[in-house]
């Protein structure tokens, strides 16, 4: 069952925002998202939280400055998703700007799996680094750090994932590590790396390294920071919104890196109109496709390209991979839905699926799709190496997925081989023979941690949209704002009459809808082929559709009730 309800709008905050110059619609939207004053929406870089609040970051800056002074070889070990790729590119570009000798390796998920493992250290050692710098991974790499140190290689960890019971015995910068008082716990891996570069630059400034020369401008990296932050679906708190807004501004001004511009071109989108939607749903998936299907080295190479000529073929290859990923996803999704068609999902508190021939790089997407459809925490597994299976999970509000897996692991110490992640997403590995036992243990934990109310899908909207607000300028203004996880894009509800409807692309509905005042609007309902009744209550987003130079308001229908 789905419950639709309007968000609570604090009247005092709404009134103050109106007084401070926002339109009534904007004031309503911002107040409903916890904004109390215009100052909370100031996105200049000067309002970023100071890097000094991050535990160990001053020491990290000193360690990197020492490495630069001694011409030590720094090797970045990256994660294979969009956050890891952008963090690697930010680290590579930023450290080079600041005078470092730097290279990178990124694990192939099919050969090495996630993180700084002893096997990755063995691979990294072939490059003879003096210092390994992890980005978007490492907080759980106890054995990997020990292996590196045994080889005489120092390690600096930058990460944002939640720590386990034991921390690696090395220098760590992570807002979520014990004892870190940094006010934003929501930095993506790329955000942490950007902050480390700020600390390094400050240390180099103290050492007068820039005396008589122009200081490197780290703001040139913000397009990459914005891309990784949005693509990793971290909570867009005030600090993250500043990073994203500044990155979007660079894109719209044509000052993004060659790789980012090439990704826009490959996706058929325009950087001068860059939005969070572009980052999360067009650029991010293309970048992620490399890590899902092959090797993220291709994605990082695209982000490191210094010219359009170098970046374009790489972006086109990423686009081709993303098309292949979509085809694989369609088949896996149909198989997953067929399996669940024989299960009483409504009576369950979780979904665990395993099929040996599913693509290991796409299971996370399938978990997300099943979670969205059935509103249950979902983990999907595929075969890994030997008798091991690897799973990727997605959760719903009300269940902290990593904590749930931690509880399973504590109750059954021999069950989960390794795991890690966030509240809403996590990864893990098991022995294939233990899938059934894990499924039962996970269901038990989910049943204990959630109640029936948690399993009810709740859609919060911003209420009804006045007829005069169905305007192109309103849609364009909303489209340019920073929306995302924890600061959701506007979602409205209203009654409509279905004037026209037809099937397009075999599984989408193209509609004309009339509101109660007779205004007829274009609309799309993606992923739904069933015809709608004459009268509907729709939950929708307002956007802009551009076709042959014409720009019109178009609604995107997210949910329908009769």
Coordinates of C-alpha atoms in Angstrom, one line a residue:
X1 CA 0.0 0.0 0.0
X2 CA 1.2 3.5 -0.8
X3 CA 0.4 6.6 1.4
X4 CA 0.6 10.0 -0.2
X5 CA 1.0 13.0 2.1
X6 CA 2.2 16.6 1.8
X7 CA 5.4 17.6 3.5
X8 CA 5.1 19.7 6.6
X9 CA 6.0 23.3 5.9
X10 CA 7.0 25.3 9.0
X11 CA 5.1 28.6 8.7
X12 CA 7.7 30.8 10.4
X13 CA 10.5 29.6 8.1
X14 CA 8.2 30.0 5.0
X15 CA 7.2 33.5 6.0
X16 CA 10.8 34.6 6.6
X17 CA 12.0 33.1 3.3
X18 CA 9.3 35.1 1.5
X19 CA 10.4 38.2 3.3
X20 CA 14.0 37.5 2.2
X21 CA 13.0 37.6 -1.5
X22 CA 12.0 34.1 -2.4
X23 CA 8.8 33.4 -4.3
X24 CA 6.0 31.8 -2.4
X25 CA 6.6 28.5 -4.2
X26 CA 10.4 28.6 -3.5
X27 CA 9.8 29.5 0.2
X28 CA 7.4 26.6 0.6
X29 CA 9.8 24.2 -1.0
X30 CA 12.8 25.3 1.0
X31 CA 11.0 25.5 4.3
X32 CA 9.7 22.0 3.9
X33 CA 13.3 20.8 3.5
X34 CA 14.5 22.3 6.7
X35 CA 15.8 25.7 5.4
X36 CA 15.1 28.5 7.9
X37 CA 16.9 31.4 6.4
X38 CA 18.4 32.6 3.1
X39 CA 21.9 32.2 4.6
X40 CA 21.5 28.4 4.5
X41 CA 21.2 28.6 0.8
X42 CA 24.4 30.6 0.2
X43 CA 26.5 28.4 -2.0
X44 CA 29.8 30.4 -2.2
X45 CA 33.0 28.5 -1.5
X46 CA 33.6 30.8 1.5
X47 CA 30.8 29.0 3.3
X48 CA 32.4 25.6 3.1
X49 CA 33.2 24.0 6.4
X50 CA 36.9 24.4 7.2
X51 CA 39.1 21.4 6.5
X52 CA 40.6 21.6 10.0
X53 CA 37.4 20.0 11.4
X54 CA 38.4 16.6 9.9
X55 CA 40.3 14.4 12.2
X56 CA 43.9 13.7 11.1
X57 CA 43.7 16.0 8.1
X58 CA 46.4 18.4 9.2
X59 CA 48.7 15.3 9.7
X60 CA 47.6 14.1 6.2
X61 CA 48.5 17.4 4.7
X62 CA 52.0 17.3 6.3
X63 CA 52.5 13.7 5.2
X64 CA 51.7 14.5 1.6
X65 CA 53.8 17.7 1.7
X66 CA 56.8 15.6 3.0
X67 CA 56.2 13.2 0.1
X68 CA 56.3 16.0 -2.4
X69 CA 59.4 17.5 -0.9
X70 CA 61.2 14.1 -1.0
X71 CA 59.9 13.3 -4.5
X72 CA 58.3 10.1 -3.1
X73 CA 56.1 8.1 -5.5
X74 CA 52.5 8.3 -4.5
X75 CA 50.1 5.7 -5.7
X76 CA 46.3 6.2 -5.5
X77 CA 44.2 3.1 -5.0
X78 CA 40.7 3.9 -6.1
X79 CA 37.3 2.3 -5.9
X80 CA 35.6 1.2 -9.1
X81 CA 32.4 3.3 -9.0
X82 CA 31.8 6.9 -10.1
X83 CA 32.7 8.3 -6.7
X84 CA 36.0 6.4 -6.7
X85 CA 36.8 7.4 -10.2
X86 CA 36.2 11.1 -9.6
X87 CA 38.1 10.9 -6.4
X88 CA 41.0 9.3 -8.2
X89 CA 40.9 12.0 -10.9
X90 CA 40.7 14.7 -8.3
X91 CA 43.6 13.2 -6.5
X92 CA 45.7 12.7 -9.7
X93 CA 45.0 16.2 -11.0
X94 CA 45.3 18.0 -7.6
X95 CA 48.4 16.3 -6.4
X96 CA 50.1 16.9 -9.8
X97 CA 49.1 20.6 -9.6
X98 CA 50.8 20.7 -6.2
X99 CA 54.0 19.1 -7.3
X100 CA 53.6 15.4 -6.5
X101 CA 54.8 12.4 -8.4
X102 CA 51.6 10.4 -8.6
X103 CA 50.0 7.4 -10.3
X104 CA 47.0 5.2 -9.7
X105 CA 45.6 1.7 -9.8
X106 CA 42.0 0.7 -9.6
X107 CA 40.9 -2.9 -8.7
X108 CA 39.0 -4.8 -11.4
X109 CA 35.9 -5.9 -9.4
X110 CA 35.9 -9.3 -11.1
X111 CA 39.5 -10.1 -10.3
X112 CA 40.2 -8.4 -7.0
X113 CA 37.0 -7.2 -5.5
X114 CA 36.6 -4.0 -3.4
X115 CA 39.2 -2.1 -1.4
X116 CA 42.8 -2.2 -0.4
X117 CA 43.2 -6.0 -0.1
X118 CA 46.6 -7.8 0.2
X119 CA 46.1 -8.8 -3.4
X120 CA 45.8 -5.2 -4.5
X121 CA 48.9 -4.3 -2.4
X122 CA 50.8 -7.0 -4.3
X123 CA 49.6 -5.4 -7.6
X124 CA 50.5 -1.9 -6.3
X125 CA 53.9 -3.0 -5.2
X126 CA 54.9 -3.6 -8.9
X127 CA 54.8 0.2 -9.3
X128 CA 57.3 0.6 -6.3
X129 CA 55.3 3.3 -4.5
X130 CA 56.6 5.0 -1.3
X131 CA 53.1 5.9 -0.3
X132 CA 49.7 4.4 -1.0
X133 CA 46.8 6.9 -0.9
X134 CA 43.3 5.3 -0.9
X135 CA 40.3 7.2 -2.2
X136 CA 36.7 6.1 -1.4
X137 CA 38.0 3.0 0.3
X138 CA 40.3 1.7 3.0
X139 CA 38.4 2.1 6.2
X140 CA 38.0 -1.6 6.5
X141 CA 41.3 -2.6 4.9
X142 CA 43.0 -3.9 8.1
X143 CA 44.8 -6.8 6.3
X144 CA 45.7 -4.6 3.2
X145 CA 47.3 -1.9 5.3
X146 CA 49.3 -4.5 7.2
X147 CA 50.4 -6.1 3.9
X148 CA 51.6 -2.7 2.6
X149 CA 53.5 -1.9 5.7
X150 CA 55.1 -5.3 5.6
X151 CA 56.4 -4.3 2.2
X152 CA 57.7 -1.0 3.5
X153 CA 55.0 1.0 1.9
X154 CA 53.3 3.7 3.9
X155 CA 49.5 4.1 3.7
X156 CA 47.2 7.2 3.9
X157 CA 43.5 6.3 3.9
X158 CA 40.8 8.8 2.6
X159 CA 37.4 7.3 2.8
X160 CA 33.8 8.1 3.8
X161 CA 32.3 4.6 4.4
X162 CA 31.3 3.5 7.9
X163 CA 34.1 1.9 9.9
X164 CA 34.0 -1.6 11.3
X165 CA 35.0 -2.8 14.8
X166 CA 38.7 -2.5 13.9
X167 CA 40.5 0.3 12.1
X168 CA 43.6 -0.1 10.0
X169 CA 46.8 0.9 11.9
X170 CA 47.6 4.0 9.8
X171 CA 46.7 7.6 9.2
X172 CA 43.0 7.9 8.3
X173 CA 40.9 10.9 7.0
X174 CA 37.2 9.9 7.2
X175 CA 34.4 12.0 8.6
X176 CA 32.7 8.8 9.9
X177 CA 35.7 7.5 11.9
X178 CA 35.4 7.5 15.7
X179 CA 36.4 10.8 17.2
X180 CA 35.9 12.9 14.1
X181 CA 33.8 16.0 14.9
X182 CA 33.4 17.3 11.3
X183 CA 29.9 18.7 11.0
X184 CA 29.1 17.0 7.6
X185 CA 29.2 13.3 7.9
X186 CA 27.9 13.1 4.3
X187 CA 31.0 13.9 2.3
X188 CA 31.5 11.5 -0.7
X189 CA 34.9 9.9 -1.2
X190 CA 35.6 12.6 -3.8
X191 CA 34.7 15.3 -1.3
X192 CA 37.1 13.9 1.3
X193 CA 39.9 13.9 -1.3
X194 CA 39.1 17.5 -2.2
X195 CA 39.4 18.5 1.5
X196 CA 42.7 16.6 1.8
X197 CA 44.0 18.7 -1.1
X198 CA 42.9 21.9 0.6
X199 CA 44.8 20.8 3.7
X200 CA 47.9 19.9 1.6
X201 CA 47.8 23.3 -0.1
X202 CA 47.6 25.1 3.2
X203 CA 50.6 23.1 4.5
X204 CA 52.6 24.0 1.3
X205 CA 51.6 27.6 1.8
X206 CA 53.0 27.5 5.3
X207 CA 56.2 26.1 3.9
X208 CA 56.3 29.0 1.4
X209 CA 56.4 26.6 -1.5
X210 CA 54.3 29.1 -3.6
X211 CA 56.6 32.1 -2.9
X212 CA 56.9 34.1 -6.0
X213 CA 54.6 31.8 -8.1
X214 CA 50.9 31.6 -8.7
X215 CA 49.1 29.3 -6.2
X216 CA 47.2 26.3 -7.8
X217 CA 43.4 26.9 -8.0
X218 CA 41.8 23.8 -6.6
X219 CA 38.3 25.1 -7.6
X220 CA 39.1 23.8 -11.1
X221 CA 38.4 20.3 -9.7
X222 CA 34.9 21.1 -8.6
X223 CA 33.2 19.7 -11.7
X224 CA 34.6 16.3 -10.8
X225 CA 33.7 16.8 -7.1
X226 CA 30.1 17.6 -8.0
X227 CA 29.8 14.6 -10.4
X228 CA 31.1 12.1 -7.8
X229 CA 29.0 13.6 -5.0
X230 CA 25.7 13.4 -6.9
X231 CA 26.5 10.0 -8.5
X232 CA 27.2 8.4 -5.2
X233 CA 23.8 9.5 -3.8
X234 CA 25.2 10.9 -0.6
X235 CA 23.0 13.2 1.4
X236 CA 23.1 16.7 0.0
X237 CA 23.5 18.6 3.2
X238 CA 24.5 22.3 3.1
X239 CA 28.2 21.6 2.7
X240 CA 27.6 19.1 -0.1
X241 CA 25.2 21.5 -1.9
X242 CA 28.0 24.1 -2.0
X243 CA 30.4 21.6 -3.6
X244 CA 27.7 20.6 -6.1
X245 CA 26.5 24.1 -6.9
X246 CA 30.0 25.3 -7.6
X247 CA 30.7 22.3 -9.8
X248 CA 27.5 22.9 -11.8
X249 CA 28.5 26.6 -12.3
X250 CA 31.8 25.5 -13.8
X251 CA 30.0 23.2 -16.2
X252 CA 27.5 25.8 -17.2
X253 CA 30.3 28.3 -17.8
X254 CA 32.1 25.8 -20.1
X255 CA 35.0 25.4 -17.7
X256 CA 34.5 21.7 -16.9
X257 CA 37.3 19.2 -17.7
X258 CA 37.6 17.8 -21.1
X259 CA 36.4 14.4 -19.9
X260 CA 33.2 15.8 -18.3
X261 CA 32.4 17.8 -21.4
X262 CA 32.9 14.7 -23.5
X263 CA 30.5 12.7 -21.3
X264 CA 27.9 15.4 -21.8
X265 CA 28.3 15.2 -25.6
X266 CA 28.2 11.4 -25.6
X267 CA 24.9 11.5 -23.6
X268 CA 23.4 14.1 -25.9
X269 CA 23.1 16.7 -23.1
X270 CA 24.4 20.2 -22.9
X271 CA 26.8 21.4 -20.2
X272 CA 25.5 25.0 -20.3
X273 CA 22.2 23.5 -18.9
X274 CA 23.9 21.2 -16.4
X275 CA 21.7 19.9 -13.6
X276 CA 21.8 17.4 -10.8
X277 CA 19.7 15.2 -13.0
X278 CA 22.5 15.1 -15.6
X279 CA 25.1 14.2 -13.1
X280 CA 23.0 11.4 -11.4
X281 CA 21.2 9.9 -14.4
X282 CA 23.3 10.6 -17.5
X283 CA 26.9 11.2 -16.7
X284 CA 27.1 9.0 -13.6
X285 CA 25.7 5.8 -15.2
X286 CA 28.1 6.2 -18.2
X287 CA 31.1 6.5 -15.9
X288 CA 29.9 3.6 -13.7
X289 CA 29.5 1.4 -16.7
X290 CA 33.2 0.9 -17.0
X291 CA 33.5 -0.4 -13.4
X292 CA 30.4 -2.5 -13.8
X293 CA 31.3 -4.3 -17.1
X294 CA 35.0 -4.0 -17.5
X295 CA 37.6 -1.9 -15.8
X296 CA 37.2 1.6 -14.3
X297 CA 40.6 2.6 -15.6
X298 CA 38.8 3.6 -18.8
X299 CA 36.5 6.0 -16.9
X300 CA 39.4 7.5 -15.0
X301 CA 41.3 7.9 -18.2
X302 CA 38.4 9.9 -19.6
X303 CA 38.3 12.1 -16.6
X304 CA 42.1 12.7 -16.8
X305 CA 42.0 13.5 -20.5
X306 CA 43.4 17.0 -21.2
X307 CA 41.8 17.6 -24.6
X308 CA 38.5 17.1 -26.5
X309 CA 40.4 14.9 -29.0
X310 CA 41.6 12.6 -26.2
X311 CA 38.4 12.5 -24.2
X312 CA 35.8 12.0 -26.9
X313 CA 36.7 8.4 -28.0
X314 CA 36.8 7.4 -24.3
X315 CA 33.4 9.0 -23.6
X316 CA 32.0 7.2 -26.6
X317 CA 33.3 3.9 -25.4
X318 CA 31.7 4.5 -22.0
X319 CA 28.4 5.4 -23.7
X320 CA 28.6 2.1 -25.6
X321 CA 29.3 0.2 -22.4
X322 CA 26.3 1.9 -20.8
X323 CA 24.1 0.7 -23.6
X324 CA 25.3 -2.8 -23.1
X325 CA 24.7 -2.5 -19.4
X326 CA 21.1 -1.5 -20.0
X327 CA 20.6 -4.6 -22.2
X328 CA 22.0 -6.8 -19.5
X329 CA 19.8 -5.1 -16.9
X330 CA 16.6 -5.7 -18.9
X331 CA 17.2 -9.4 -19.0
X332 CA 18.2 -9.7 -15.3
X333 CA 15.3 -7.6 -14.3
X334 CA 12.8 -9.8 -16.1
X335 CA 14.3 -12.9 -14.5
X336 CA 14.3 -11.3 -11.0
X337 CA 10.6 -10.3 -11.4
X338 CA 9.8 -13.8 -12.6
X339 CA 11.4 -15.3 -9.5
X340 CA 9.5 -12.8 -7.2
X341 CA 6.3 -13.6 -9.0
X342 CA 6.3 -17.0 -7.3
X343 CA 7.1 -15.5 -3.8
X344 CA 4.6 -13.8 -1.4
X345 CA 6.7 -10.7 -1.2
X346 CA 4.0 -8.8 0.7
X347 CA 4.5 -11.2 3.6
X348 CA 8.3 -10.8 3.7
X349 CA 10.4 -8.1 5.3
X350 CA 13.3 -8.5 2.9
X351 CA 14.3 -9.8 -0.6
X352 CA 17.4 -11.9 -1.2
X353 CA 18.0 -13.1 -4.8
X354 CA 20.7 -15.2 -6.3
X355 CA 21.4 -16.5 -9.8
X356 CA 24.8 -17.7 -10.7
X357 CA 24.9 -16.4 -14.3
X358 CA 23.7 -12.9 -13.4
X359 CA 26.3 -10.2 -14.1
X360 CA 28.2 -9.3 -11.0
X361 CA 28.5 -5.7 -12.1
X362 CA 24.8 -5.2 -12.5
X363 CA 23.4 -6.8 -9.3
X364 CA 23.3 -3.4 -7.5
X365 CA 21.1 -1.9 -10.2
X366 CA 18.7 -4.9 -10.0
X367 CA 18.6 -4.6 -6.2
X368 CA 17.7 -1.0 -6.6
X369 CA 14.9 -1.7 -9.1
X370 CA 13.4 -4.5 -6.9
X371 CA 13.6 -2.3 -3.8
X372 CA 11.8 0.4 -5.7
X373 CA 9.1 -1.9 -7.0
X374 CA 8.4 -3.9 -3.8
X375 CA 9.6 -1.5 -1.1
X376 CA 11.6 -4.1 0.7
X377 CA 15.4 -4.1 1.6
X378 CA 16.9 -6.1 -1.3
X379 CA 20.2 -7.9 -1.8
X380 CA 21.0 -9.5 -5.1
X381 CA 23.8 -12.0 -5.6
X382 CA 25.8 -13.4 -8.5
X383 CA 28.7 -15.8 -8.8
X384 CA 32.2 -14.4 -7.8
X385 CA 35.4 -16.4 -7.7
X386 CA 35.5 -20.1 -6.8
X387 CA 32.6 -20.9 -4.6
X388 CA 32.0 -17.3 -3.5
X389 CA 29.0 -15.2 -4.4
X390 CA 29.0 -11.4 -4.3
X391 CA 25.9 -9.4 -3.4
X392 CA 24.9 -5.8 -3.6
X393 CA 22.1 -4.4 -1.4
X394 CA 19.7 -1.4 -1.3
X395 CA 17.5 -0.4 1.6
X396 CA 14.4 1.6 2.3
X397 CA 13.9 4.3 4.9
X398 CA 13.8 2.8 8.3
X399 CA 16.5 0.1 7.9
X400 CA 20.2 0.9 8.2
X401 CA 21.5 -1.8 5.8
X402 CA 25.1 -1.9 7.0
X403 CA 24.0 -2.2 10.6
X404 CA 21.6 -5.0 9.7
X405 CA 24.4 -6.9 8.0
X406 CA 26.6 -6.2 11.0
X407 CA 24.0 -7.8 13.2
X408 CA 23.7 -10.8 10.9
X409 CA 27.5 -11.2 11.0
X410 CA 27.7 -11.0 14.8
X411 CA 25.0 -13.6 15.2
X412 CA 26.5 -15.9 12.6
X413 CA 30.3 -15.2 12.6
X414 CA 31.0 -17.8 9.9
X415 CA 28.3 -16.6 7.5
X416 CA 29.4 -13.3 5.8
X417 CA 32.9 -13.4 4.5
X418 CA 33.1 -9.6 4.2
X419 CA 30.8 -6.6 4.0
X420 CA 30.7 -2.9 4.1
X421 CA 28.7 0.1 3.0
X422 CA 26.2 2.8 4.2
X423 CA 22.7 3.0 5.6
X424 CA 21.0 2.7 2.2
X425 CA 23.5 0.6 0.2
X426 CA 26.0 -2.1 1.0
X427 CA 28.0 -5.0 -0.5
X428 CA 28.9 -8.4 0.8
X429 CA 30.2 -11.8 -0.1
X430 CA 29.2 -15.3 1.0
X431 CA 30.0 -18.9 0.1
X432 CA 27.4 -20.1 -2.4
X433 CA 26.3 -22.9 -0.2
X434 CA 25.4 -20.4 2.5
X435 CA 22.9 -18.3 0.5
X436 CA 19.8 -20.0 2.0
X437 CA 21.1 -19.6 5.5
X438 CA 21.9 -15.9 4.8
X439 CA 18.5 -15.3 3.3
X440 CA 16.8 -16.6 6.5
X441 CA 19.1 -14.7 8.8
X442 CA 18.7 -11.5 7.0
X443 CA 14.9 -11.9 6.9
X444 CA 14.9 -12.4 10.7
X445 CA 17.0 -9.3 11.4
X446 CA 14.9 -7.2 9.1
X447 CA 11.7 -8.5 10.8
X448 CA 13.2 -7.4 14.2
X449 CA 14.4 -4.0 13.0
X450 CA 11.3 -3.0 11.1
X451 CA 7.6 -2.9 11.7
X452 CA 4.7 -3.2 9.3
X453 CA 4.5 0.6 9.1
X454 CA 8.1 0.8 7.8
X455 CA 7.1 -1.6 4.9
X456 CA 4.4 0.8 3.8
X457 CA 5.6 3.0 1.0
X458 CA 5.2 6.7 1.8
X459 CA 5.4 9.4 -0.8
X460 CA 5.9 12.9 0.5
X461 CA 4.9 15.6 -1.9
X462 CA 5.0 19.4 -2.0
X463 CA 1.2 19.6 -2.3
X464 CA -0.6 20.9 -5.2
X465 CA 0.9 23.2 -7.8
X466 CA -1.1 26.4 -8.6
X467 CA -2.2 26.7 -12.3
X468 CA 0.0 29.8 -12.8
X469 CA 3.0 27.8 -11.7
X470 CA 2.8 25.4 -14.6
X471 CA 5.1 27.8 -16.4
X472 CA 8.3 27.3 -18.4
X473 CA 10.2 29.8 -16.2
X474 CA 9.2 27.9 -13.0
X475 CA 10.2 24.6 -14.5
X476 CA 13.6 26.0 -15.7
X477 CA 14.3 27.6 -12.3
X478 CA 13.5 24.4 -10.4
X479 CA 15.6 22.4 -12.8
X480 CA 18.8 24.5 -12.1
X481 CA 18.6 24.1 -8.3
X482 CA 20.7 21.6 -6.3
X483 CA 18.4 18.6 -5.4
X484 CA 19.2 15.1 -4.4
X485 CA 19.4 12.6 -1.6
X486 CA 18.3 14.3 1.7
X487 CA 17.2 17.4 -0.2
X488 CA 14.7 15.9 -2.6
X489 CA 13.6 17.5 -5.9
X490 CA 10.1 19.0 -5.8
X491 CA 7.3 16.4 -6.1
X492 CA 3.7 17.6 -6.5
X493 CA 0.3 16.0 -6.4
X494 CA -2.9 16.8 -8.2
X495 CA -6.1 15.5 -9.9
X496 CA -6.1 15.3 -13.7
X497 CA -8.3 14.2 -16.6
X498 CA -6.5 12.0 -19.1
X499 CA -7.1 13.7 -22.4
X500 CA -4.8 11.6 -24.6
X501 CA -2.5 8.6 -24.0
X502 CA -0.4 6.5 -26.3
X503 CA 2.4 4.0 -25.9
X504 CA 5.9 5.0 -27.0
X505 CA 9.1 2.9 -26.9
X506 CA 7.0 -0.1 -26.1
X507 CA 6.9 0.6 -22.3
X508 CA 6.3 4.3 -21.8
X509 CA 3.1 6.3 -21.8
X510 CA 3.0 9.7 -23.5
X511 CA 0.1 11.7 -22.1
X512 CA -1.9 14.9 -22.3
X513 CA -3.5 15.7 -19.0
X514 CA -6.0 18.5 -18.0
X515 CA -5.9 20.0 -14.5
X516 CA -9.2 21.0 -12.8
X517 CA -8.9 24.5 -14.4
X518 CA -8.8 23.1 -17.9
X519 CA -5.0 23.6 -18.5
X520 CA -3.7 20.9 -20.8
X521 CA -0.2 19.7 -20.1
X522 CA 2.2 17.2 -21.8
X523 CA 3.3 14.3 -19.5
X524 CA 5.3 11.1 -19.6
X525 CA 5.0 8.0 -17.5
X526 CA 8.2 6.0 -17.9
X527 CA 8.3 2.3 -17.5
X528 CA 4.5 1.8 -17.4
X529 CA 2.6 0.5 -20.4
X530 CA -0.8 -0.1 -18.9
X531 CA -3.4 2.5 -19.9
X532 CA -4.7 5.0 -17.3
X533 CA -8.3 5.5 -16.3
X534 CA -10.1 8.8 -17.3
X535 CA -9.5 10.4 -13.9
X536 CA -6.3 10.1 -11.9
X537 CA -4.6 11.4 -8.8
X538 CA -1.0 11.9 -10.0
X539 CA 2.3 12.5 -8.1
X540 CA 4.6 14.2 -10.6
X541 CA 7.6 16.3 -11.2
X542 CA 7.6 19.4 -13.4
X543 CA 10.3 19.7 -16.1
X544 CA 11.1 20.9 -19.5
X545 CA 10.9 19.0 -22.8
X546 CA 12.9 20.3 -25.7
X547 CA 12.1 19.1 -29.2
X548 CA 13.3 20.7 -32.4
X549 CA 14.1 24.0 -30.6
X550 CA 10.7 24.2 -28.9
X551 CA 10.7 24.1 -25.1
X552 CA 7.5 23.2 -23.2
X553 CA 6.5 22.2 -19.7
X554 CA 6.3 18.5 -19.3
X555 CA 5.2 16.5 -16.3
X556 CA 6.9 13.3 -15.3
X557 CA 4.4 11.0 -13.6
X558 CA 5.9 9.2 -10.6
X559 CA 2.8 7.5 -9.1
X560 CA -0.9 7.2 -10.0
X561 CA -3.9 6.5 -7.9
X562 CA -7.5 6.3 -9.3

